[in-house]
mmCIF file of C-alpha atoms and ligand atoms in Angstrom:
data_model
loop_
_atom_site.group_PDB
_atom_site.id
_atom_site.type_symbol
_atom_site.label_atom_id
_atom_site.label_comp_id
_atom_site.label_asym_id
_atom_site.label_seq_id
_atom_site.Cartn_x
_atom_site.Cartn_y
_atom_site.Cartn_z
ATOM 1 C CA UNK A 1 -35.834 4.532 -34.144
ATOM 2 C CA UNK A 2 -36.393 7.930 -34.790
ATOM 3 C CA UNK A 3 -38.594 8.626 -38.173
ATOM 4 C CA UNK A 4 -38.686 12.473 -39.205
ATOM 5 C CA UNK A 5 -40.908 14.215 -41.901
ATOM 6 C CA UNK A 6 -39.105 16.157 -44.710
ATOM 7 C CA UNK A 7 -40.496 19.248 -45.026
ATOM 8 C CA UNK A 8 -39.564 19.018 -48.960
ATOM 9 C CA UNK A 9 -40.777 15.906 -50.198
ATOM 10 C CA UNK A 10 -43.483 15.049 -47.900
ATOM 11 C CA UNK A 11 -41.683 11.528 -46.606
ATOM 12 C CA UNK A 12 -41.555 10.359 -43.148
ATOM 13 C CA UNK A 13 -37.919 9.607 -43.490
ATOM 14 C CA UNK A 14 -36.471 7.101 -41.608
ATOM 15 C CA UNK A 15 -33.780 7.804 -39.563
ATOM 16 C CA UNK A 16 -31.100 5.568 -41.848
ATOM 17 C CA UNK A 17 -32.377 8.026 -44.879
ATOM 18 C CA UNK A 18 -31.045 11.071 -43.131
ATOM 19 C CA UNK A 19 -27.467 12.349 -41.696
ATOM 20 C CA UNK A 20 -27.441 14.565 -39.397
ATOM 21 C CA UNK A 21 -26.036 18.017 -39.143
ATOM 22 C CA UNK A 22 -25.743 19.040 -35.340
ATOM 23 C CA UNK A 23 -27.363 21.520 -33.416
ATOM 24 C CA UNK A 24 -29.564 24.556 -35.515
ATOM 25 C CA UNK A 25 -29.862 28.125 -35.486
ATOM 26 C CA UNK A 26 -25.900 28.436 -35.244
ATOM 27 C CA UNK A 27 -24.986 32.322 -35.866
ATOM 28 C CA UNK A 28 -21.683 32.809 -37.391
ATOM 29 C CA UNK A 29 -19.016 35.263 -35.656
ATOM 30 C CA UNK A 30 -17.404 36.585 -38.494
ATOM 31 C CA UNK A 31 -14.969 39.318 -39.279
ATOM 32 C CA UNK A 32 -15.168 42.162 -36.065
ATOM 33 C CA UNK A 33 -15.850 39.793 -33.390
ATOM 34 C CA UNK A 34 -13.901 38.744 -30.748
ATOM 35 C CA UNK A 35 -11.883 35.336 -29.649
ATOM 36 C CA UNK A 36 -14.421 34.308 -27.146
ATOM 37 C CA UNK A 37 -17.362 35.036 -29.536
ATOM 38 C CA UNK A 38 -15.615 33.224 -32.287
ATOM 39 C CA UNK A 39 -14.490 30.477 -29.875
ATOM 40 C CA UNK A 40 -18.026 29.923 -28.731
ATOM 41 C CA UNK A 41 -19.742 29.715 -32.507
ATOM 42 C CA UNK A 42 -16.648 27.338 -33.508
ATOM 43 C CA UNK A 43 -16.802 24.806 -30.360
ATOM 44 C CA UNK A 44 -19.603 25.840 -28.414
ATOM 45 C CA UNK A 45 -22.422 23.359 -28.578
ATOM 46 C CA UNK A 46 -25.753 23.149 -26.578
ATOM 47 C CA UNK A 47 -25.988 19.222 -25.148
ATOM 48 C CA UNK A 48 -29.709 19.609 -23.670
ATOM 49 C CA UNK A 49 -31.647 16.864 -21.738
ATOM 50 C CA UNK A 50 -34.831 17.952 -23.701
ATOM 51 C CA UNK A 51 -35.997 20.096 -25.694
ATOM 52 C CA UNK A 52 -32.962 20.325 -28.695
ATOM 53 C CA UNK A 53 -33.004 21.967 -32.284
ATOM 54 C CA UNK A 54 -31.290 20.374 -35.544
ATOM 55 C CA UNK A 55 -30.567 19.944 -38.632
ATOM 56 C CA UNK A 56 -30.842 16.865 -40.989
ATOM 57 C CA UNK A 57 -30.585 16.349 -44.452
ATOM 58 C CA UNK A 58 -32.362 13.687 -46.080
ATOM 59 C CA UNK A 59 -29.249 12.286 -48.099
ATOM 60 C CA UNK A 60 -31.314 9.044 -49.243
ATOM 61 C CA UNK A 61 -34.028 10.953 -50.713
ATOM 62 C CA UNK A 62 -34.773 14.330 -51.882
ATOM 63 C CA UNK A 63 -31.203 15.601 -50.767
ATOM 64 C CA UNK A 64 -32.387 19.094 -48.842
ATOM 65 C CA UNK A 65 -31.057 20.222 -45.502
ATOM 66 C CA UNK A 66 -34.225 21.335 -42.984
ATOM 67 C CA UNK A 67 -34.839 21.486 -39.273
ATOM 68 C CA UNK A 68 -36.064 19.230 -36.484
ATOM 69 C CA UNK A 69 -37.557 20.173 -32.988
ATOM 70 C CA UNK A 70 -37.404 17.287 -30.917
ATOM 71 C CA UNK A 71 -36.872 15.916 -27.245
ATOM 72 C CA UNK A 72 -33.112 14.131 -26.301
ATOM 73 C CA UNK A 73 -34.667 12.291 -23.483
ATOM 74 C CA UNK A 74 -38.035 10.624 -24.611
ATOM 75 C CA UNK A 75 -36.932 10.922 -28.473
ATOM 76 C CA UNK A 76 -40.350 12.856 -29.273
ATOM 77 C CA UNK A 77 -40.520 14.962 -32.141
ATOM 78 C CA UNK A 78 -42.154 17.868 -32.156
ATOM 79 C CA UNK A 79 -42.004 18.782 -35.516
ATOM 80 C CA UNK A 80 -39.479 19.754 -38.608
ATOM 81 C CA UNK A 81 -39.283 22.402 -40.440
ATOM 82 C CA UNK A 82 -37.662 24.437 -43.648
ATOM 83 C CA UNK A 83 -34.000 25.211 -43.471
ATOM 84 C CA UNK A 84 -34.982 28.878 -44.719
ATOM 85 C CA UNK A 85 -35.061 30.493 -41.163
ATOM 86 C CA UNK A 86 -32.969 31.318 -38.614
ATOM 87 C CA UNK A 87 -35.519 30.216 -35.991
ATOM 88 C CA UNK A 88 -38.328 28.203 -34.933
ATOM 89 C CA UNK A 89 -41.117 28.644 -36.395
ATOM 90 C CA UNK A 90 -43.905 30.132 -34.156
ATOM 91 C CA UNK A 91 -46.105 27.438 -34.248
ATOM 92 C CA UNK A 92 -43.436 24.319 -33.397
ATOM 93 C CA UNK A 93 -42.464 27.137 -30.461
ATOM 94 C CA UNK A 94 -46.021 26.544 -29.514
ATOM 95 C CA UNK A 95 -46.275 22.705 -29.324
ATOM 96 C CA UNK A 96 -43.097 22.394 -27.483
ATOM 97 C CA UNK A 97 -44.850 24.868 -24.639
ATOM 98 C CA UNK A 98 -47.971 22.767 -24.581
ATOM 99 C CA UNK A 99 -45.828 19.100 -24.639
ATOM 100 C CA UNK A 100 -43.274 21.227 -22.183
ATOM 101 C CA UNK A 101 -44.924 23.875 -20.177
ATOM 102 C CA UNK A 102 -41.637 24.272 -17.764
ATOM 103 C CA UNK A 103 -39.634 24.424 -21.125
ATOM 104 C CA UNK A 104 -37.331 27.725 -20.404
ATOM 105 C CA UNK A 105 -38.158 29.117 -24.577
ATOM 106 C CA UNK A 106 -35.720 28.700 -27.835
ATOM 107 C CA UNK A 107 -32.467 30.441 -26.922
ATOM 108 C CA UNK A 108 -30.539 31.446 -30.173
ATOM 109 C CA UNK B 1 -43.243 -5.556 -68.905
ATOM 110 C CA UNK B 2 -41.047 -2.700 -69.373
ATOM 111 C CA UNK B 3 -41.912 1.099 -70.833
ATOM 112 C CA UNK B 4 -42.153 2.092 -73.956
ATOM 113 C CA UNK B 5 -38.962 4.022 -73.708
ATOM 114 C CA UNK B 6 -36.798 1.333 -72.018
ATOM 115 C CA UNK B 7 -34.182 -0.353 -74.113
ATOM 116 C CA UNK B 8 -33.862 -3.810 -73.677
ATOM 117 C CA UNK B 9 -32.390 -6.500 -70.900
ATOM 118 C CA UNK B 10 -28.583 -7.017 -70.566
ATOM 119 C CA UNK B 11 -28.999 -9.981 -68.246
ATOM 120 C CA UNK B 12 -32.010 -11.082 -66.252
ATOM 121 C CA UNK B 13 -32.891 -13.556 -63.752
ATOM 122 C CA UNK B 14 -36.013 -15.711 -62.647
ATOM 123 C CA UNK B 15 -36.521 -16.020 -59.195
ATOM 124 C CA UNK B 16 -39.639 -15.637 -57.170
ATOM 125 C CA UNK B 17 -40.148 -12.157 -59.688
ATOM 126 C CA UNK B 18 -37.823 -11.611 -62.136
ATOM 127 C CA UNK B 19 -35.061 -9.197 -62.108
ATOM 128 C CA UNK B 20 -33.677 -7.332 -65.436
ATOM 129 C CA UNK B 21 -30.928 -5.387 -65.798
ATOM 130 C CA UNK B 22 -31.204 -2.965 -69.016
ATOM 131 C CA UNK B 23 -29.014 -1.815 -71.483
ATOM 132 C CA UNK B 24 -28.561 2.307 -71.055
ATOM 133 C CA UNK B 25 -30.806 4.578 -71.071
ATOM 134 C CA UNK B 26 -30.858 8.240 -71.586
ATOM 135 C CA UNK B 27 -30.627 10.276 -68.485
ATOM 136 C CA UNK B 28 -31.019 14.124 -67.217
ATOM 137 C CA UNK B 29 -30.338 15.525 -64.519
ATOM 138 C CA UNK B 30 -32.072 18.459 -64.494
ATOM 139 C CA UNK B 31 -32.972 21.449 -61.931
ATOM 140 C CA UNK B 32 -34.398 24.601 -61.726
ATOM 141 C CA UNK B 33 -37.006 26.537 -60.807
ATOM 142 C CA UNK B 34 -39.616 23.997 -61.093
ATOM 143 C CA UNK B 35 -42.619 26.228 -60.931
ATOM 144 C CA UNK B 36 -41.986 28.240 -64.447
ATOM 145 C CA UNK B 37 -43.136 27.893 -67.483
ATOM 146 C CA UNK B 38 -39.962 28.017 -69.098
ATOM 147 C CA UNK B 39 -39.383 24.033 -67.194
ATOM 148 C CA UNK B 40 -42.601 23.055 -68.159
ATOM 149 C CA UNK B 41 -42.312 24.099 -71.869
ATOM 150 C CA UNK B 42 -38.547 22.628 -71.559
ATOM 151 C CA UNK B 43 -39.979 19.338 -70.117
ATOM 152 C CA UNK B 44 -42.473 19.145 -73.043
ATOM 153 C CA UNK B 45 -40.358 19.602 -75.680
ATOM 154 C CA UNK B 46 -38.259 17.349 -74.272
ATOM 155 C CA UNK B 47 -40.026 14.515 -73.740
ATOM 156 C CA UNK B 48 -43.308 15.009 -74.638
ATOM 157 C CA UNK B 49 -44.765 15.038 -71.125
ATOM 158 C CA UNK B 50 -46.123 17.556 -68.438
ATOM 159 C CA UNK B 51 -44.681 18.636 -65.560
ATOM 160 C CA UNK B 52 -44.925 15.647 -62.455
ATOM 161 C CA UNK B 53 -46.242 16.492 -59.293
ATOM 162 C CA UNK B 54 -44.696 15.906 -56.349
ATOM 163 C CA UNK B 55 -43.065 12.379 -55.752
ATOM 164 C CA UNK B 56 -44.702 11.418 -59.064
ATOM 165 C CA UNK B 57 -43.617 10.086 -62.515
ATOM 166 C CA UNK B 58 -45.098 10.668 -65.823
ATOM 167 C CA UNK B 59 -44.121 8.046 -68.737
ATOM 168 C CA UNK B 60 -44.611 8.084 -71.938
ATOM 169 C CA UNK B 61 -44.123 7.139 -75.652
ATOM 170 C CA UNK B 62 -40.690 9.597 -75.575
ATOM 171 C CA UNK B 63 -39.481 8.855 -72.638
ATOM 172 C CA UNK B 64 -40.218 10.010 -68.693
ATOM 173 C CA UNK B 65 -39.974 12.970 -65.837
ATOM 174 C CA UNK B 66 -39.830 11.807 -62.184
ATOM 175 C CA UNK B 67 -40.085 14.487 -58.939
ATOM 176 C CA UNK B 68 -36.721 14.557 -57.456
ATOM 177 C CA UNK B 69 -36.835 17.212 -54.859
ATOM 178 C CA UNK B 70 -38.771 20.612 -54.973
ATOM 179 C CA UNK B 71 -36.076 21.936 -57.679
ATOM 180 C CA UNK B 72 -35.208 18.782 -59.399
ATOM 181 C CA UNK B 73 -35.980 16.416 -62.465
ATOM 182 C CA UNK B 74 -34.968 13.209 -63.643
ATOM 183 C CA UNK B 75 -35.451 12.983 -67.431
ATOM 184 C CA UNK B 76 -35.423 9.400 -69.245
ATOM 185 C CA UNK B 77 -35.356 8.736 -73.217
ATOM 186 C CA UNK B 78 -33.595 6.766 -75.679
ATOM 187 C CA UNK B 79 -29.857 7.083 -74.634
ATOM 188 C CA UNK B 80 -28.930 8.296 -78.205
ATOM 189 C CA UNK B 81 -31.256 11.176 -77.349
ATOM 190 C CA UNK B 82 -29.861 12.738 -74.251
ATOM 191 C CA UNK B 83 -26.757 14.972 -75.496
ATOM 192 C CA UNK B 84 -29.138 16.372 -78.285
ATOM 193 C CA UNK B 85 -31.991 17.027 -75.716
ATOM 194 C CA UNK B 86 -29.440 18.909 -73.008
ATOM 195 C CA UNK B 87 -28.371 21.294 -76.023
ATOM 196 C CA UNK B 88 -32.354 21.457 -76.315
ATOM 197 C CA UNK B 89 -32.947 22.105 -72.323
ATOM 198 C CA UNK B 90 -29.884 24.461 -72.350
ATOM 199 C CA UNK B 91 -31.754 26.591 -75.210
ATOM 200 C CA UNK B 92 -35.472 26.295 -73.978
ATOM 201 C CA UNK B 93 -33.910 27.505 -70.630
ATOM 202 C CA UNK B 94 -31.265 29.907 -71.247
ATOM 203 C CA UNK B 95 -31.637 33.747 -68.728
ATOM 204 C CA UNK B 96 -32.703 31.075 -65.838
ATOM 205 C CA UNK B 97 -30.858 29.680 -63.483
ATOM 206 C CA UNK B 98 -30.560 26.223 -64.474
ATOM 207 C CA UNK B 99 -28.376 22.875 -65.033
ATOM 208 C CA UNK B 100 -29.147 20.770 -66.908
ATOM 209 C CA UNK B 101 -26.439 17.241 -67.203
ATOM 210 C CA UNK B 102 -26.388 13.833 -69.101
ATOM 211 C CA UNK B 103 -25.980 11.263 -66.275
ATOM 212 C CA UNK B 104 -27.050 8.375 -68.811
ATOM 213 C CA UNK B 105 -23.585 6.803 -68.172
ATOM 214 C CA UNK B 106 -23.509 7.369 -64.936
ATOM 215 C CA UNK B 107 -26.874 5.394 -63.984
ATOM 216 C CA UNK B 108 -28.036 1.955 -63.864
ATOM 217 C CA UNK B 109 -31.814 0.959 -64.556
ATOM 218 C CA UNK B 110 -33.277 -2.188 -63.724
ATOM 219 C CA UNK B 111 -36.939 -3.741 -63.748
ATOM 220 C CA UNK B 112 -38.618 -6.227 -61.571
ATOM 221 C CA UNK B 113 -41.613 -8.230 -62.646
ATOM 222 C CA UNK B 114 -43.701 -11.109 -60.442
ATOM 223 C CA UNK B 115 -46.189 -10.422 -57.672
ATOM 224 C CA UNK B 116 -43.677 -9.902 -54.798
ATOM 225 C CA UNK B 117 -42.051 -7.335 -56.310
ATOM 226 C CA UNK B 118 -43.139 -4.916 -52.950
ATOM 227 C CA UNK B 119 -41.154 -7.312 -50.646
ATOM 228 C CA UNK B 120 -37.733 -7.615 -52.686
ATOM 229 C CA UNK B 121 -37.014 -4.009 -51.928
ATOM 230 C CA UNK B 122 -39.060 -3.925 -48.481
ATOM 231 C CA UNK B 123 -35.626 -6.396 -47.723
ATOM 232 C CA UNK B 124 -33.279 -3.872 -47.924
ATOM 233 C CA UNK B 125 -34.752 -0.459 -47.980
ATOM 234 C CA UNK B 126 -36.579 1.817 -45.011
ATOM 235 C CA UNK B 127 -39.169 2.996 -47.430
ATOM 236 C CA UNK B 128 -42.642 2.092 -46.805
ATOM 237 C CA UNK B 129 -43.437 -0.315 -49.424
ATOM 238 C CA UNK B 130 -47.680 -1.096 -49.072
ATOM 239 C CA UNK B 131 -49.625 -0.076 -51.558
ATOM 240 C CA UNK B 132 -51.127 2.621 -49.586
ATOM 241 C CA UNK B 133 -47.658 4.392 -48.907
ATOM 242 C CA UNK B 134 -46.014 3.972 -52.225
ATOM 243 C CA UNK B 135 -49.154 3.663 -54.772
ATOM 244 C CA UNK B 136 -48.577 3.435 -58.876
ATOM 245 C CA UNK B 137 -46.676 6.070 -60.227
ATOM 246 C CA UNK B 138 -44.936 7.281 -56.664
ATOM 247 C CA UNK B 139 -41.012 8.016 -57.133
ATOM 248 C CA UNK B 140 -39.407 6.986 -53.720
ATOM 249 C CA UNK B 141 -36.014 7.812 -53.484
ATOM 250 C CA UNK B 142 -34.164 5.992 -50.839
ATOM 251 C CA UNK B 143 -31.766 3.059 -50.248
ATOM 252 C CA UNK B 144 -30.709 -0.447 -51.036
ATOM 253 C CA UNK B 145 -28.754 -1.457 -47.859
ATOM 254 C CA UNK B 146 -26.092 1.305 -48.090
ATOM 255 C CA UNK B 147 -26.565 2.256 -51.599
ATOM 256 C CA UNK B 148 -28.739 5.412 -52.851
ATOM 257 C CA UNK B 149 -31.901 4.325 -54.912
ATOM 258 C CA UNK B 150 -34.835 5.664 -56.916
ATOM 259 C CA UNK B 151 -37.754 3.058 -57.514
ATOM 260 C CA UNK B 152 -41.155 3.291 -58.759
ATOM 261 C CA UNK B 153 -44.137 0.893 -59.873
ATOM 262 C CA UNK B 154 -45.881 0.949 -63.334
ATOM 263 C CA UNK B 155 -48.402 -1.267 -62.354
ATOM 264 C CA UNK B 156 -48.919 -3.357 -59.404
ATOM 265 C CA UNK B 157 -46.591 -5.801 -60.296
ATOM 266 C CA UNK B 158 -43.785 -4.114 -62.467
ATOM 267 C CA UNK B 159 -41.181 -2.342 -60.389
ATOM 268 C CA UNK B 160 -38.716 0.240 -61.849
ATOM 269 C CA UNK B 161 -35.337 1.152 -59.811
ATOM 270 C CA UNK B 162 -32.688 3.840 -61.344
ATOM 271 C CA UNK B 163 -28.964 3.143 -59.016
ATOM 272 C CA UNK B 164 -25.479 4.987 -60.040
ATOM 273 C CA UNK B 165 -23.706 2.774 -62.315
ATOM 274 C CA UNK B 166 -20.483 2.100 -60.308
ATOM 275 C CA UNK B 167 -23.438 0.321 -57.940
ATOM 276 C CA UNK B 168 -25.312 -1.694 -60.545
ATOM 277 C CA UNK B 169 -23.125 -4.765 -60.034
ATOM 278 C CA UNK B 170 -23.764 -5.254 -56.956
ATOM 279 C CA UNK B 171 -27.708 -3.639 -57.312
ATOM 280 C CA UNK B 172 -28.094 -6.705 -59.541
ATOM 281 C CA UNK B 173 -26.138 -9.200 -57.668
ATOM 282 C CA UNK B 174 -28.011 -7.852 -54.072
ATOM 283 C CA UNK B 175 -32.022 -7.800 -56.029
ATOM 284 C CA UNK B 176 -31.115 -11.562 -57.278
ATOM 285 C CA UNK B 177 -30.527 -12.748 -53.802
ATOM 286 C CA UNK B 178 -33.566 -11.148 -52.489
ATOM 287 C CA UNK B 179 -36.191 -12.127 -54.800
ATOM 288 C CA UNK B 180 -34.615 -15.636 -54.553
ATOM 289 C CA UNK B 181 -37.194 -18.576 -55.355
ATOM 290 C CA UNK B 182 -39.568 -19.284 -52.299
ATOM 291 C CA UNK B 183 -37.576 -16.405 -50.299
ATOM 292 C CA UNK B 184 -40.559 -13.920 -49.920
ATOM 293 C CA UNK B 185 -42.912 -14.013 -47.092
ATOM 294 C CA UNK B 186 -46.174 -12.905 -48.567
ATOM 295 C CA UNK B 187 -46.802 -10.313 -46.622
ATOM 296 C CA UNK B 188 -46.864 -7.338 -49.513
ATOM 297 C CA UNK B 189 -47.510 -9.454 -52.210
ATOM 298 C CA UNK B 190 -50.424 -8.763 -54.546
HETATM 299 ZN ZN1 ZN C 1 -36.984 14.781 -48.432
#
C-alpha cells in the first residue's frame, strides 16, 4: 500500500484517496517544434526501475494536483511536493542522493 | 445531539449508534483567496464565524465554515438562508477572484450519535479514525467505499458527514449496515 502526504492539506493520503496522473515534469512541445519532439512529449514516457517522479491528485480529499518522488522497485517514498514547479525541489534531490548514491540525477 | 444550525431528522435509525439523516441544509461552496481579509470579513458576515484553520471547522449559532483545501470553504446555515447569503458573498467579495455557489440541493448531511461512532466510518473509509489522528473539530475529507465524503466530530461521540445528494440513499442505506447492533469491534470506541 502506498500512503503519500499532500502537500496541501497536511494528510497522509492513502493510496485509494488519490488518482494518479503519470510521470512529472512533462515539457510541452508546442507550436515550432518538430515531429520527433512532439512525438516524444505526446508518447514518450520514462518506465524507471527506481528512482521515478509523479503526479497525484488527492481526488478524495482536498482535490489539488502535487508531486511525488518515490522508488518503483522497493515502493519508498522519498517525499511529495507542490505542483507549482517544474522540478524537484532541491532538497527531495538531496534525499534521493543520500537513499541512492549511484542514482544518475533528475533528468527533465 | 445535533448543531444548533442543523434542521431536523428525515429518517433515523438505532443500531449500535444511531444514524440520522437530516432534512436540507444550507450549503456554500465557496473559494478564493483564503488569506484576505475580504474572505474573512465575507465569512463573518456570513455566518457569524472566523476564518477555520486548516482541516478545521468552526460552528456556531448561524451556521458553520469547514477547511476544504488551501482555497476553499464549505459554508452551512439554515437552507432558506443560502441564496440570500451568496448575493451577500458575491457583494462582500466583488474585484476578487472568487465563486461563490449554493450546493444546498446538491448535498446530503447526516449525523451519527453512540460511542462507536469512530468505527462505523473506520469500515469503509482509509482515513485514520483514532482520536489522535482525527481529534474534535478536524474536517477529513475522504471516502465511503467508492463515494466522496466530508466528516467531522462535535464531540467525542457525535459524528457529522456532508455526501452529494444523488449518494445519500445509499450513504444512509451503507452507515445503517455498518453501525448494525453488536457489529462493532471495540477497538475505537470511547
Ligand atoms: Zn490533500
Amino acid at each position: 500500500m502506498l500512503i503519500l502526504h499532500c502537500p496541501y492539506c497536511g494528510i497522509h493520503a492513502d493510496e485509494t484517496e488519490l488518482a494518479p496522473g503519470g510521470e512529472a515534469h512533462i515539457r510541452r512541445a508546442g507550436p515550432g517544434s518538430d515531429d520527433t519532439e512532439f512525438e516524444n512529449y505526446m508518447f514518450a514516457r520514462k518506465n524507471p526501475k527506481g528512482v521515478h517522479f509523479e503526479r497525484w491528485r488527492h481526488v478524495h480529499g482536498c482535490g489539488k494536483w502535487f508531486h511525488a518522488a518515490r522508488a518503483t522497485d522497493t515502493l519508498e517514498v522519498f517525499g511529495t511536493y507542490p505542483a507549482q514547479t517544474t522540478e524537484p525541489p532541491e532538497e527531495i534531490l538531496a534525499h534521493i542522493r543520500k537513499r541512492r548514491p549511484d542514482w544518475k540525477g533528475f533528468q527533465g | 445531539m445535533s448543531e444548533p444550525w442543523m434542521p431536523k431528522p428525515l429518517q433515523s435509525f438505532q443500531g449500535a449508534v444511531m444514524v440520522a439523516r437530516h432534512a436540507p441544509v444550507g450549503m456554500i461552496t465557496l473559494r478564493g483567496d483564503l488569506d484576505a481579509a475580504e474572505m474573512a470579513a465575507a465569512v463573518k458576515g456570513a455566518v457569524g464565524l472566523a476564518m477555520p484553520a486548516q482541516r478545521r471547522i468552526r460552528s456556531g449559532k448561524r451556521g458553520a465554515v469547514a477547511w476544504m483545501s488551501p482555497d476553499e470553504l464549505l459554508l452551512f446555515m439554515d437552507h432558506d438562508r443560502a441564496p440570500v447569503a451568496v448575493d451577500r458573498l458575491d457583494k462582500a467579495l466583488a474585484g476578487g477572484h472568487h465563486l461563490a455557489v449554493d450546493v444546498s440541493d446538491a448535498r446530503a448531511l447526516f449525523t451519527l450519535a453512540g460511542h462507536g461512532v469512530r468505527e462505523v466510518i473506520a469500515k469503509g473509509s482509509p482515513a485514520d479514525m483514532a482520536p489522535d489522528a482525527l481529534p474534535v473539530g478536524e474536517f477529513r475529507r475522504s471516502r465511503i467505499g467508492q463515494v466522496a465524503a466530508a466528516w467531522w466530530l462535535s464531540d467525542a461521540q457525535t459524528l457529522h458527514l456532508v455526501c452529494f445528494r444523488s449518494v445519500g440513499d445509499y450513504m444512509f442505506d451503507w452507515l445503517c449496515v455498518a453501525a448494525a447492533r453488536d457489529g462493532l469491534p471495540g477497538f475505537l470506541a470511547v
